[in-house]
Coordinates of C-alpha atoms in Angstrom, one line a residue:
M1 CA 19.6 -13.3 50.8
L2 CA 17.1 -11.5 53.1
A3 CA 15.9 -13.4 56.2
C4 CA 12.3 -14.5 56.2
E5 CA 10.1 -14.3 59.3
G6 CA 6.7 -15.8 59.3
S7 CA 5.4 -15.9 55.7
C8 CA 8.1 -16.7 53.2
D9 CA 6.4 -15.1 50.2
M10 CA 9.2 -12.6 50.0
V11 CA 11.6 -15.4 49.1
H12 CA 9.5 -15.9 46.0
V13 CA 8.9 -12.3 45.3
I14 CA 12.6 -11.3 45.0
P15 CA 13.5 -14.0 42.4
T16 CA 10.3 -13.1 40.4
A17 CA 11.4 -9.4 40.3
L18 CA 14.8 -10.4 39.2
I19 CA 13.5 -12.6 36.5
L20 CA 11.3 -9.8 35.2
L21 CA 14.3 -7.4 35.1
M22 CA 16.6 -10.0 33.5
G23 CA 14.0 -11.5 31.2
P24 CA 15.5 -10.3 27.9
F25 CA 18.9 -11.8 28.9
I26 CA 17.7 -15.0 30.5
C27 CA 15.6 -15.9 27.4
M28 CA 18.5 -15.7 25.0
P29 CA 20.0 -19.2 25.6
A30 CA 16.5 -20.7 25.5
M31 CA 16.1 -19.4 21.9
A32 CA 18.8 -21.7 20.7
A33 CA 16.4 -24.7 21.5
D34 CA 14.4 -23.9 18.3
L35 CA 16.6 -22.6 15.5
N36 CA 15.8 -21.7 11.9
W37 CA 18.6 -23.0 9.7
T38 CA 19.9 -21.5 6.5
N39 CA 22.1 -23.4 4.0
A40 CA 25.3 -21.4 3.8
L41 CA 25.5 -21.9 0.1
D42 CA 22.5 -19.6 -0.1
L43 CA 24.5 -16.8 1.5
T44 CA 27.6 -15.0 0.0
I45 CA 30.6 -17.2 -0.4
E46 CA 34.0 -15.4 -0.7
G47 CA 37.3 -16.9 -1.6
R48 CA 36.0 -19.2 -4.3
G49 CA 37.6 -18.0 -7.5
W50 CA 35.3 -19.9 -9.8
N51 CA 32.1 -19.0 -8.0
D52 CA 29.9 -19.5 -11.0
Q53 CA 31.5 -22.7 -11.9
T54 CA 31.7 -24.3 -8.5
S55 CA 28.5 -26.1 -7.2
G56 CA 29.8 -27.0 -3.8
W57 CA 32.5 -26.2 -1.3
S58 CA 35.7 -26.7 -3.4
R59 CA 38.2 -23.9 -4.0
L60 CA 38.4 -25.1 -7.6
P61 CA 35.9 -25.3 -10.4
D62 CA 33.8 -28.4 -10.9
Y63 CA 35.9 -29.4 -14.0
A64 CA 39.2 -29.1 -12.2
D65 CA 39.6 -32.9 -12.3
Q66 CA 40.0 -32.6 -16.1
M67 CA 42.9 -30.2 -15.7
L68 CA 44.7 -31.2 -12.4
P69 CA 45.9 -34.4 -10.8
A70 CA 43.7 -36.0 -8.1
T71 CA 46.0 -34.8 -5.3
L72 CA 45.4 -31.2 -6.1
T73 CA 41.7 -31.5 -6.6
W74 CA 41.5 -33.3 -3.2
I75 CA 43.5 -30.5 -1.5
G76 CA 41.3 -28.0 -3.3
Q77 CA 38.3 -29.3 -1.4
Q78 CA 39.9 -28.0 1.8
N79 CA 38.4 -24.6 2.4
A80 CA 41.5 -22.4 3.1
G81 CA 40.6 -18.7 2.7
M82 CA 36.9 -19.3 2.1
S83 CA 34.3 -17.4 4.1
I84 CA 30.6 -17.0 4.4
R85 CA 29.3 -13.5 4.5
F86 CA 25.9 -12.5 5.7
T87 CA 23.9 -10.0 7.8
S88 CA 21.6 -10.9 10.7
D89 CA 19.7 -9.1 13.5
S90 CA 19.7 -12.3 15.6
P91 CA 20.8 -12.3 19.3
S92 CA 22.8 -15.5 18.6
I93 CA 24.6 -17.2 15.8
T94 CA 24.9 -21.0 15.7
V95 CA 26.9 -23.0 13.1
R96 CA 26.4 -26.6 12.0
W97 CA 29.1 -28.0 9.8
T98 CA 29.9 -31.5 8.4
L99 CA 33.5 -32.2 7.6
K100 CA 34.9 -34.0 4.6
G101 CA 38.0 -35.5 6.2
N102 CA 38.2 -37.5 9.4
V103 CA 41.5 -36.0 10.5
F104 CA 40.6 -32.9 12.6
Q105 CA 44.1 -31.7 13.7
S106 CA 47.7 -32.4 13.2
R107 CA 50.7 -32.8 15.6
H108 CA 51.4 -29.1 15.3
M109 CA 48.1 -27.5 14.5
P110 CA 45.0 -27.5 16.7
S111 CA 41.5 -28.4 15.5
T112 CA 40.4 -24.8 15.7
G113 CA 42.6 -23.9 12.8
H114 CA 42.7 -27.2 11.0
S115 CA 38.9 -28.1 11.0
G116 CA 37.2 -25.3 12.9
V117 CA 35.2 -22.2 12.0
D118 CA 36.0 -18.6 12.9
L119 CA 33.6 -15.7 13.2
Y120 CA 34.2 -12.0 12.6
V121 CA 31.8 -9.1 13.0
K122 CA 32.1 -5.8 11.1
D123 CA 31.7 -2.5 12.9
K124 CA 32.7 1.1 12.1
T125 CA 36.4 0.2 12.7
G126 CA 36.4 -2.8 10.4
W127 CA 36.4 -6.5 11.0
R128 CA 36.7 -7.7 14.6
W129 CA 37.1 -11.2 15.9
A130 CA 34.1 -12.6 17.8
S131 CA 34.4 -16.4 18.2
C132 CA 36.1 -19.6 17.1
K133 CA 35.1 -23.2 17.6
G134 CA 37.1 -26.4 17.0
T135 CA 35.9 -29.9 16.4
S136 CA 36.4 -33.5 17.4
G137 CA 33.9 -35.2 15.1
M138 CA 32.6 -35.2 11.5
V139 CA 29.4 -33.4 12.4
N140 CA 29.5 -30.3 14.6
E141 CA 27.0 -27.8 16.0
E142 CA 28.3 -24.8 18.0
T143 CA 26.8 -21.6 19.2
M144 CA 29.4 -19.1 18.0
I145 CA 28.0 -16.0 19.8
E146 CA 25.0 -15.1 21.9
F147 CA 23.6 -12.5 24.3
L148 CA 23.6 -9.8 21.5
D149 CA 21.1 -7.0 21.4
P150 CA 18.3 -8.4 19.3
Y151 CA 17.0 -6.7 16.1
V152 CA 20.3 -4.9 15.5
T153 CA 21.5 -5.9 12.1
R154 CA 25.2 -6.9 12.0
E155 CA 27.5 -8.0 9.2
Y156 CA 29.3 -11.3 9.7
R157 CA 32.1 -13.2 8.1
L158 CA 32.6 -16.9 9.0
Y159 CA 35.9 -18.4 7.9
L160 CA 35.9 -22.1 7.1
P161 CA 38.5 -24.7 7.9
L162 CA 42.1 -24.3 6.6
M163 CA 43.2 -27.9 6.3
N164 CA 39.8 -29.7 6.0
G165 CA 36.7 -29.1 3.9
V166 CA 33.0 -29.0 4.7
T167 CA 30.4 -31.0 2.8
E168 CA 27.5 -29.1 4.5
C169 CA 27.4 -25.8 6.5
E170 CA 24.3 -24.1 8.0
I171 CA 23.8 -21.0 10.0
G172 CA 21.1 -21.2 12.7
I173 CA 19.3 -18.3 14.3
P174 CA 16.3 -18.4 16.8
D175 CA 13.0 -19.0 15.0
L176 CA 11.4 -15.9 16.4
G177 CA 11.2 -13.6 13.4
F178 CA 14.9 -12.7 13.1
E179 CA 16.4 -12.4 9.6
I180 CA 19.5 -13.6 7.9
E181 CA 20.5 -12.4 4.5
P182 CA 23.5 -12.6 2.1
V183 CA 25.6 -9.5 1.6
Q184 CA 26.1 -8.1 -1.9
E185 CA 28.8 -10.1 -3.7
D186 CA 32.2 -8.2 -4.0
V187 CA 32.7 -8.2 -7.8
R188 CA 36.2 -6.6 -7.7
K189 CA 39.1 -8.7 -9.1
P190 CA 40.5 -10.8 -6.3
I191 CA 44.1 -11.1 -5.2
V192 CA 45.1 -14.7 -6.0
F193 CA 47.7 -16.5 -3.8
Y194 CA 49.3 -19.7 -5.0
G195 CA 51.7 -21.6 -2.8
T196 CA 52.3 -24.3 -0.2
S197 CA 51.0 -25.3 3.2
I198 CA 52.1 -21.9 4.5
T199 CA 49.9 -20.2 2.0
Q200 CA 47.1 -22.6 3.0
G201 CA 47.4 -21.5 6.6
M202 CA 49.3 -24.2 8.4
C203 CA 49.8 -23.7 11.5
A204 CA 47.4 -20.9 12.3
S205 CA 45.5 -21.4 15.5
R206 CA 42.3 -20.4 13.7
P207 CA 41.2 -19.8 10.1
G208 CA 41.1 -16.1 10.3
N209 CA 44.7 -15.9 11.3
C210 CA 46.2 -17.1 8.0
H211 CA 48.0 -14.2 6.4
T212 CA 45.8 -14.2 3.3
S213 CA 42.7 -13.7 5.5
I214 CA 44.4 -11.1 7.5
L215 CA 45.3 -9.2 4.3
G216 CA 41.7 -9.6 3.1
R217 CA 40.5 -7.8 6.2
R218 CA 43.2 -5.2 6.3
L219 CA 42.8 -4.3 2.6
D220 CA 39.0 -4.8 2.6
Y221 CA 39.6 -6.8 -0.6
P222 CA 38.6 -10.2 -1.9
I223 CA 41.3 -12.9 -1.7
V224 CA 41.5 -16.3 -3.3
N225 CA 43.8 -18.8 -1.5
L226 CA 45.3 -21.5 -3.7
G227 CA 47.6 -23.0 -1.2
F228 CA 48.3 -26.7 -1.7
A229 CA 50.1 -28.3 1.2
G230 CA 53.2 -30.1 0.0
N231 CA 52.2 -29.5 -3.6
G232 CA 52.9 -25.9 -4.4
V233 CA 55.6 -26.5 -6.9
M234 CA 54.8 -24.3 -10.0
D235 CA 53.2 -27.0 -12.0
W236 CA 52.4 -25.8 -15.6
Y237 CA 48.8 -27.0 -15.3
V238 CA 48.3 -24.8 -12.2
A239 CA 49.4 -21.8 -14.3
D240 CA 46.7 -22.8 -16.9
I241 CA 43.9 -23.0 -14.4
M242 CA 45.0 -19.9 -12.6
G243 CA 45.1 -18.0 -15.9
E244 CA 41.3 -18.4 -16.1
L245 CA 40.9 -16.0 -13.2
N246 CA 40.6 -12.3 -13.8
A247 CA 42.7 -11.3 -10.9
A248 CA 44.0 -8.0 -9.4
A249 CA 47.3 -9.7 -8.8
F250 CA 48.9 -13.1 -8.7
V251 CA 51.2 -13.9 -5.8
I252 CA 53.5 -16.9 -6.4
D253 CA 54.9 -18.2 -3.1
C254 CA 56.0 -21.8 -3.9
S255 CA 59.7 -21.8 -2.9
P256 CA 59.2 -23.6 0.5
N257 CA 58.0 -26.8 -1.4
M258 CA 60.9 -26.5 -4.0
N259 CA 64.6 -26.6 -4.2
G260 CA 67.0 -24.6 -6.3
W261 CA 67.0 -26.8 -9.4
M262 CA 63.2 -27.1 -9.4
I263 CA 63.0 -23.3 -9.3
D264 CA 65.6 -23.0 -12.1
E265 CA 63.6 -25.5 -14.2
R266 CA 60.1 -24.3 -13.6
A267 CA 59.8 -20.6 -12.5
V268 CA 60.4 -18.9 -15.8
M269 CA 58.1 -21.2 -17.7
F270 CA 55.4 -21.0 -15.1
V271 CA 55.3 -17.2 -15.2
L272 CA 55.5 -17.1 -19.0
R273 CA 52.6 -19.5 -19.3
L274 CA 50.5 -17.4 -16.8
R275 CA 51.5 -14.1 -18.5
A276 CA 50.3 -15.5 -21.9
L277 CA 46.9 -16.0 -20.4
Q278 CA 46.8 -12.7 -18.3
P279 CA 49.0 -10.2 -20.2
N280 CA 48.6 -7.2 -17.8
T281 CA 48.0 -8.7 -14.3
P282 CA 50.7 -7.9 -11.8
I283 CA 52.7 -11.0 -10.8
I284 CA 54.5 -11.1 -7.4
L285 CA 57.3 -13.6 -7.0
V286 CA 58.0 -14.4 -3.4
E287 CA 61.4 -15.8 -2.1
D288 CA 61.7 -18.6 0.3
R289 CA 61.0 -17.6 3.9
T290 CA 63.8 -18.0 6.4
Y291 CA 63.7 -21.3 8.3
G292 CA 63.4 -20.8 12.1
D293 CA 66.6 -22.8 12.7
A294 CA 68.6 -21.5 9.7
W295 CA 70.9 -19.7 12.0
I296 CA 72.2 -23.1 13.3
N297 CA 71.0 -25.7 10.8
D298 CA 73.4 -25.7 7.8
V299 CA 71.1 -27.7 5.5
H300 CA 68.2 -25.2 6.0
H301 CA 70.6 -22.2 5.7
L302 CA 71.9 -23.6 2.4
K303 CA 68.4 -24.3 1.0
N304 CA 67.3 -20.8 1.8
R305 CA 70.3 -19.4 0.0
Q306 CA 70.0 -21.6 -3.1
N307 CA 66.2 -21.1 -3.4
R308 CA 66.6 -17.3 -3.2
E309 CA 69.4 -17.3 -5.8
S310 CA 67.4 -19.4 -8.2
L311 CA 64.3 -17.3 -7.9
M312 CA 66.3 -14.1 -8.4
R313 CA 67.9 -15.6 -11.5
A314 CA 64.4 -16.4 -12.8
A315 CA 63.1 -12.9 -12.1
L316 CA 66.1 -11.4 -14.0
E317 CA 65.6 -13.7 -16.9
L318 CA 61.9 -12.8 -17.1
K319 CA 62.8 -9.1 -17.0
S320 CA 65.3 -9.7 -19.8
L321 CA 62.5 -11.3 -21.8
G322 CA 60.4 -8.2 -21.5
V323 CA 57.9 -9.5 -18.9
E324 CA 56.2 -6.5 -17.4
H325 CA 54.3 -5.9 -14.2
L326 CA 56.6 -8.3 -12.3
H327 CA 57.2 -7.7 -8.6
Y328 CA 59.5 -9.3 -6.1
I329 CA 59.4 -9.9 -2.3
R330 CA 62.6 -11.0 -0.6
G331 CA 62.5 -13.8 1.9
D332 CA 64.0 -11.9 4.7
E333 CA 61.0 -9.5 4.7
L334 CA 58.6 -12.3 5.6
L335 CA 59.5 -13.2 9.1
R336 CA 61.3 -10.4 11.0
D337 CA 62.5 -12.9 13.7
P338 CA 62.3 -16.4 12.3
T339 CA 63.5 -18.0 15.6
E340 CA 60.3 -16.7 17.4
T341 CA 57.7 -17.0 14.7
T342 CA 57.4 -20.6 13.6
V343 CA 56.0 -23.8 15.1
D344 CA 58.5 -26.3 13.6
A345 CA 61.1 -24.0 11.9
V346 CA 58.8 -24.2 8.8
H347 CA 55.2 -23.1 9.5
P348 CA 54.4 -19.8 11.0
T349 CA 52.6 -19.3 14.3
D350 CA 49.9 -16.7 14.5
F351 CA 52.6 -14.1 15.3
G352 CA 54.4 -15.3 12.2
F353 CA 51.4 -14.9 10.0
Q354 CA 50.9 -11.4 11.2
Q355 CA 54.5 -10.7 10.1
Y356 CA 53.8 -12.3 6.7
A357 CA 50.8 -10.0 6.3
D358 CA 53.0 -7.0 7.3
A359 CA 55.4 -7.9 4.6
F360 CA 52.8 -8.3 1.8
E361 CA 50.6 -5.4 2.7
P362 CA 52.7 -2.5 1.3
H363 CA 53.4 -4.3 -1.9
L364 CA 49.7 -5.1 -2.4
R365 CA 48.7 -1.5 -1.5
A366 CA 51.1 -0.2 -4.1
I367 CA 49.7 -2.6 -6.8
L368 CA 46.0 -1.9 -5.9
G369 CA 46.7 1.8 -6.0
P370 CA 44.5 4.7 -4.8
G371 CA 41.4 3.0 -6.0
N372 CA 41.6 0.7 -3.1
A373 CA 38.9 1.6 -0.6
V374 CA 41.3 1.4 2.4
I375 CA 43.9 3.7 0.9
Q376 CA 41.2 6.1 -0.2
K377 CA 39.9 6.2 3.4
I378 CA 43.4 7.1 4.6
M379 CA 43.8 9.7 2.0
D380 CA 40.4 11.2 2.8
T381 CA 41.4 11.4 6.5
M382 CA 44.7 13.1 5.7
I383 CA 42.9 15.7 3.5
K384 CA 40.5 16.5 6.3

């Protein structure tokens, strides 16, 4: 600081000049004091397969309780894979969300992934991570991002909790004439994943790091996540409700919740039931992933082997019955190094989920074909 001799007016002049120069930046946090709130249900909701038949935040339709047991409808109210899409020219984005469940984290999963929200912004390179906030209470309000250039319209995607559900969610922007609008709904057929807690996203550190969400961004394609922790066991009634969806592909990844005899008993019937409702939709059967300790734990090693043998038998039987558009992913494709990619030998880390996405991506690209926007962009680049 400059020394002041005599009058100390200069002490006041310098801060005033700095304030004038930094005004646009200094005022941004103050804007958050008075926010204009938008109900997120009035924006674009992605990842809800029955969008027109779901009035709230469930992944399932309002009538699901007439078709499914209470355990599944309860898990269906957890928001795995769901995201809110919108545009805004605001210099800050604040989120206020109220949770349905009063458990905010687990012994091996932080609140950021379990019950938090995760913000991405789209630029010319695609979707890029911007912010994630966890929670320690039922009602939460967090400024996700701030100090942005005002009046520059950006596209956002806010992922909702993986293992909890919201009962209310609002997006807040400064009440200074900024705008927030829903994006145009993506009407393409979604890729539908059905499976276990792994499919649901346990134990990703944040919602956007579940492999189904990673794939949605990589492929620039809508995804519906029907992961049911502890309950992805190829129940016939799940095939019935899934069969209502006009999907681009069905991914069946239930082996981690099953054993060999369950797969022998259920897999063929499940696929036949689903195929009867959706005769031409590709169905991908996914083998059991490799336990992180299967190299030393004989029980886990045996279960991996039995589950894979059972699912392969089911796939061969389905082929012999004339079931077409059936695809298969082997378990050893999912985690390239199982000893370094799980939290508890069962659930992937963020690194593990990236490897899951790597395994699924080429299969899905092949199924989606050249009509997929991402593949078309790559082809266009090669032609040029």
